[in-house]
Coordinates of C-alpha atoms in Angstrom, one line a residue:
Q1 CA -71.8 46.4 -14.1
Q2 CA -72.6 49.1 -16.7
M3 CA -72.9 51.7 -14.0
L4 CA -69.5 50.6 -12.5
A5 CA -67.9 50.7 -15.9
A6 CA -69.4 54.1 -16.6
S7 CA -68.1 55.5 -13.3
A8 CA -64.5 54.7 -14.3
L9 CA -64.8 56.8 -17.5
D10 CA -63.7 60.3 -17.8
P11 CA -66.3 63.0 -18.8
A12 CA -65.5 62.8 -22.5
Q13 CA -65.8 59.1 -22.6
R14 CA -69.1 59.2 -20.6
D15 CA -70.4 61.7 -23.2
H16 CA -69.5 59.4 -26.0
L17 CA -71.2 56.5 -24.2
C18 CA -74.4 58.5 -23.6
A19 CA -74.4 59.6 -27.3
A20 CA -74.0 56.0 -28.4
A21 CA -76.9 54.9 -26.2
R22 CA -79.1 57.6 -27.7
H23 CA -78.2 56.5 -31.2
A24 CA -79.0 52.9 -30.3
D25 CA -82.4 53.9 -28.9
R26 CA -83.2 55.8 -32.1
L27 CA -82.1 52.9 -34.2
A28 CA -84.3 50.5 -32.2
A29 CA -87.3 52.8 -32.6
L30 CA -86.6 53.1 -36.3
V31 CA -86.4 49.4 -36.8
E32 CA -89.7 48.9 -34.8
E33 CA -91.5 51.5 -36.9
V34 CA -90.2 50.2 -40.2
F35 CA -91.4 46.6 -39.4
E36 CA -94.8 47.9 -38.1
C37 CA -95.3 50.1 -41.2
A38 CA -94.4 47.2 -43.5
R39 CA -96.8 44.8 -41.6
L40 CA -99.7 47.2 -41.7
S41 CA -99.1 47.9 -45.4
D42 CA -98.8 44.2 -46.3
D43 CA -102.0 43.4 -44.3
A44 CA -104.1 46.2 -45.8
G45 CA -107.6 45.1 -46.5
E46 CA -107.2 41.8 -44.6
D47 CA -108.9 40.9 -41.4
D48 CA -106.2 41.3 -38.8
G49 CA -108.4 40.2 -35.8
A50 CA -108.8 43.7 -34.4
R51 CA -110.7 43.6 -31.1
M52 CA -113.4 46.3 -31.7
E53 CA -115.0 47.4 -28.4
R54 CA -116.3 50.4 -26.7
V55 CA -113.4 52.6 -25.4
D56 CA -113.4 55.9 -23.6
L57 CA -111.3 58.1 -25.8
V58 CA -110.9 60.8 -23.1
E59 CA -109.4 58.3 -20.6
E60 CA -107.0 56.9 -23.2
V61 CA -105.8 60.3 -24.2
V62 CA -105.4 61.4 -20.6
Q63 CA -103.4 58.3 -19.7
C64 CA -101.1 58.8 -22.8
L65 CA -100.5 62.4 -21.8
L66 CA -99.6 61.4 -18.3
G67 CA -97.3 58.6 -19.5
L68 CA -95.4 61.1 -21.7
A69 CA -95.4 63.9 -19.2
G70 CA -91.6 63.8 -19.0
P71 CA -90.9 64.2 -22.7
L72 CA -93.6 66.8 -23.0
E73 CA -92.0 68.9 -20.3
A74 CA -88.5 68.4 -21.7
A75 CA -89.8 69.7 -25.1
G76 CA -91.3 72.7 -23.4
L77 CA -94.8 71.9 -24.5
E78 CA -97.7 73.2 -22.4
V79 CA -100.7 70.9 -22.8
E80 CA -104.2 72.3 -23.0
L81 CA -106.9 69.7 -22.9
R82 CA -110.5 70.4 -23.9
A83 CA -112.7 67.4 -23.6
P84 CA -116.1 66.1 -22.2
D85 CA -116.1 63.9 -19.2
A86 CA -116.3 60.8 -21.4
L87 CA -116.4 60.1 -25.1
V88 CA -116.9 56.6 -26.3
A89 CA -115.4 55.2 -29.6
E90 CA -115.9 51.8 -31.2
T91 CA -112.3 50.8 -31.7
D92 CA -109.4 48.5 -30.9
P93 CA -107.9 49.7 -27.6
G94 CA -104.3 48.6 -28.5
A95 CA -104.4 50.3 -31.9
L96 CA -106.0 53.5 -30.4
R97 CA -103.2 53.7 -27.8
R98 CA -100.5 53.5 -30.5
I99 CA -102.3 56.2 -32.5
V100 CA -102.5 58.6 -29.6
A101 CA -98.9 57.9 -28.5
N102 CA -97.6 58.5 -32.0
L103 CA -99.5 61.8 -32.3
V104 CA -98.1 63.0 -28.9
R105 CA -94.6 61.9 -29.8
N106 CA -94.9 63.8 -33.1
A107 CA -95.7 66.9 -31.1
V108 CA -92.8 66.3 -28.8
Q109 CA -90.3 65.9 -31.6
H110 CA -91.5 68.7 -33.8
G111 CA -93.7 71.1 -31.7
R112 CA -93.1 74.1 -29.5
G113 CA -95.2 76.3 -27.3
R114 CA -98.7 75.0 -26.6
L115 CA -100.1 71.6 -27.5
L116 CA -103.9 71.9 -27.8
V117 CA -105.8 68.6 -27.5
E118 CA -109.5 68.7 -28.3
L119 CA -112.0 65.8 -28.1
S120 CA -115.5 66.0 -29.4
G121 CA -118.4 63.9 -30.8
I122 CA -119.7 64.6 -34.3
A123 CA -122.7 62.7 -35.9
G124 CA -121.7 59.1 -35.3
R125 CA -118.0 59.8 -35.0
V126 CA -115.5 60.9 -32.4
R127 CA -112.8 63.4 -33.2
L128 CA -109.4 64.0 -31.7
R129 CA -107.7 67.2 -32.7
M130 CA -104.1 68.1 -31.8
R131 CA -102.6 71.4 -32.6
N132 CA -99.1 72.8 -31.8
G133 CA -96.6 75.4 -32.9
V134 CA -93.8 74.2 -35.2
R135 CA -90.1 74.4 -34.5
R136 CA -89.0 74.6 -38.1
P137 CA -92.0 76.1 -40.0
G138 CA -89.9 76.7 -43.1
A139 CA -89.1 72.9 -43.4
L140 CA -92.8 71.8 -43.0
D141 CA -94.5 70.6 -46.2
V142 CA -98.0 69.7 -45.0
S143 CA -98.8 68.0 -48.3
R144 CA -96.1 65.4 -47.5
A145 CA -96.7 65.1 -43.7
L146 CA -98.4 61.7 -44.0
E147 CA -96.0 60.5 -46.7
R148 CA -94.1 57.4 -45.6
G149 CA -90.4 58.2 -44.9
W150 CA -90.8 62.0 -45.1
S151 CA -89.9 64.2 -42.1
S152 CA -89.3 67.9 -41.7
D153 CA -86.6 66.9 -39.2
P154 CA -83.5 65.2 -40.5
A155 CA -83.4 63.1 -37.3
G156 CA -87.0 62.0 -37.8
T157 CA -88.0 58.6 -39.2
G158 CA -90.9 59.9 -41.2
L159 CA -93.0 56.9 -40.2
G160 CA -95.0 58.0 -37.1
L161 CA -97.8 59.7 -38.9
S162 CA -97.8 57.1 -41.6
I163 CA -98.5 54.5 -39.0
V164 CA -101.3 56.6 -37.6
E165 CA -102.9 56.9 -41.0
L166 CA -102.7 53.1 -41.6
L167 CA -104.1 52.3 -38.2
A168 CA -106.9 54.8 -38.5
A169 CA -108.0 53.3 -41.8
R170 CA -108.0 49.8 -40.2
L171 CA -110.3 51.1 -37.5
G172 CA -112.7 52.6 -40.0
G173 CA -111.5 56.1 -39.4
A174 CA -109.5 58.7 -41.1
V175 CA -106.7 61.2 -40.3
A176 CA -106.1 64.6 -41.9
V177 CA -103.3 67.2 -41.4
G178 CA -103.1 70.9 -42.1
L179 CA -102.1 74.3 -40.9
A180 CA -104.2 76.5 -38.6
G181 CA -102.5 79.8 -38.8
E182 CA -98.9 79.0 -37.9
E183 CA -99.8 75.8 -36.0
F184 CA -99.6 72.3 -37.3
E185 CA -102.9 70.4 -36.8
V186 CA -103.8 66.7 -36.9
V187 CA -107.4 65.6 -36.9
L188 CA -108.3 62.0 -36.2
E189 CA -111.9 60.7 -36.6
L190 CA -113.1 57.3 -35.5
P191 CA -116.5 55.6 -35.5
A192 CA -118.7 56.0 -32.4
P193 CA -120.9 53.1 -31.2
P194 CA -124.7 53.3 -32.0
G195 CA -126.2 55.7 -29.5
G196 CA -122.8 56.8 -28.2
R197 CA -122.3 60.4 -27.2
A198 CA -120.2 62.7 -25.2
R199 CA -121.0 63.1 -21.5
G200 CA -120.2 66.1 -19.4
T201 CA -120.6 69.9 -19.6
A202 CA -117.2 70.4 -21.3
A203 CA -118.2 68.8 -24.6
I204 CA -116.9 70.7 -27.6
P205 CA -119.4 71.7 -30.3
P206 CA -118.8 70.4 -33.8
D207 CA -116.3 72.4 -35.9
D208 CA -117.9 73.4 -39.2
N209 CA -114.5 73.7 -40.9
P210 CA -112.3 70.8 -39.9
V211 CA -108.9 70.3 -41.5
G212 CA -109.1 68.0 -44.4
P213 CA -112.1 66.4 -46.1

């Protein structure tokens, strides 16, 4: 019925309808992020029943990139993935997927050029590093990038990276942001299981100078 109704509209009316649909989608995403951020903040320090298990971080990242291939292409981002064949983390699969999706969506919304995704294992931890060019470098304040409600884009919610930080802390990990030249960089570290290590010849050596502490 909606398609039939839309077909009876003139071009200007269809444009207005499409714009309204986009605004509704953004509003729904904002409401969802606000509630999730509030829930994570209220439950901080409490046992939320996270299902910690061994998860292949490489597989999760690849699946997320494939699932967001359309938005990545529309944003003009060229993905470069550097990863071992497998990299095991001790984490909650659902929370990990949300973290990775938020990081990729952040690059889609604010990035340009290349999106570099690196995965590596470092002394009992696993590391995910994402680096991309910035559309509005003059508006970027790295010191506020993790601040709840702050965004370099007036159309942004300012909650995506805040949710990443809250989820990472729940999983026993940490997230840091910074600038690598003229590129914005996010580094996520999570615990690796005892004896866990990267497998495959494409493993990345540890970086002696990661962004953040």
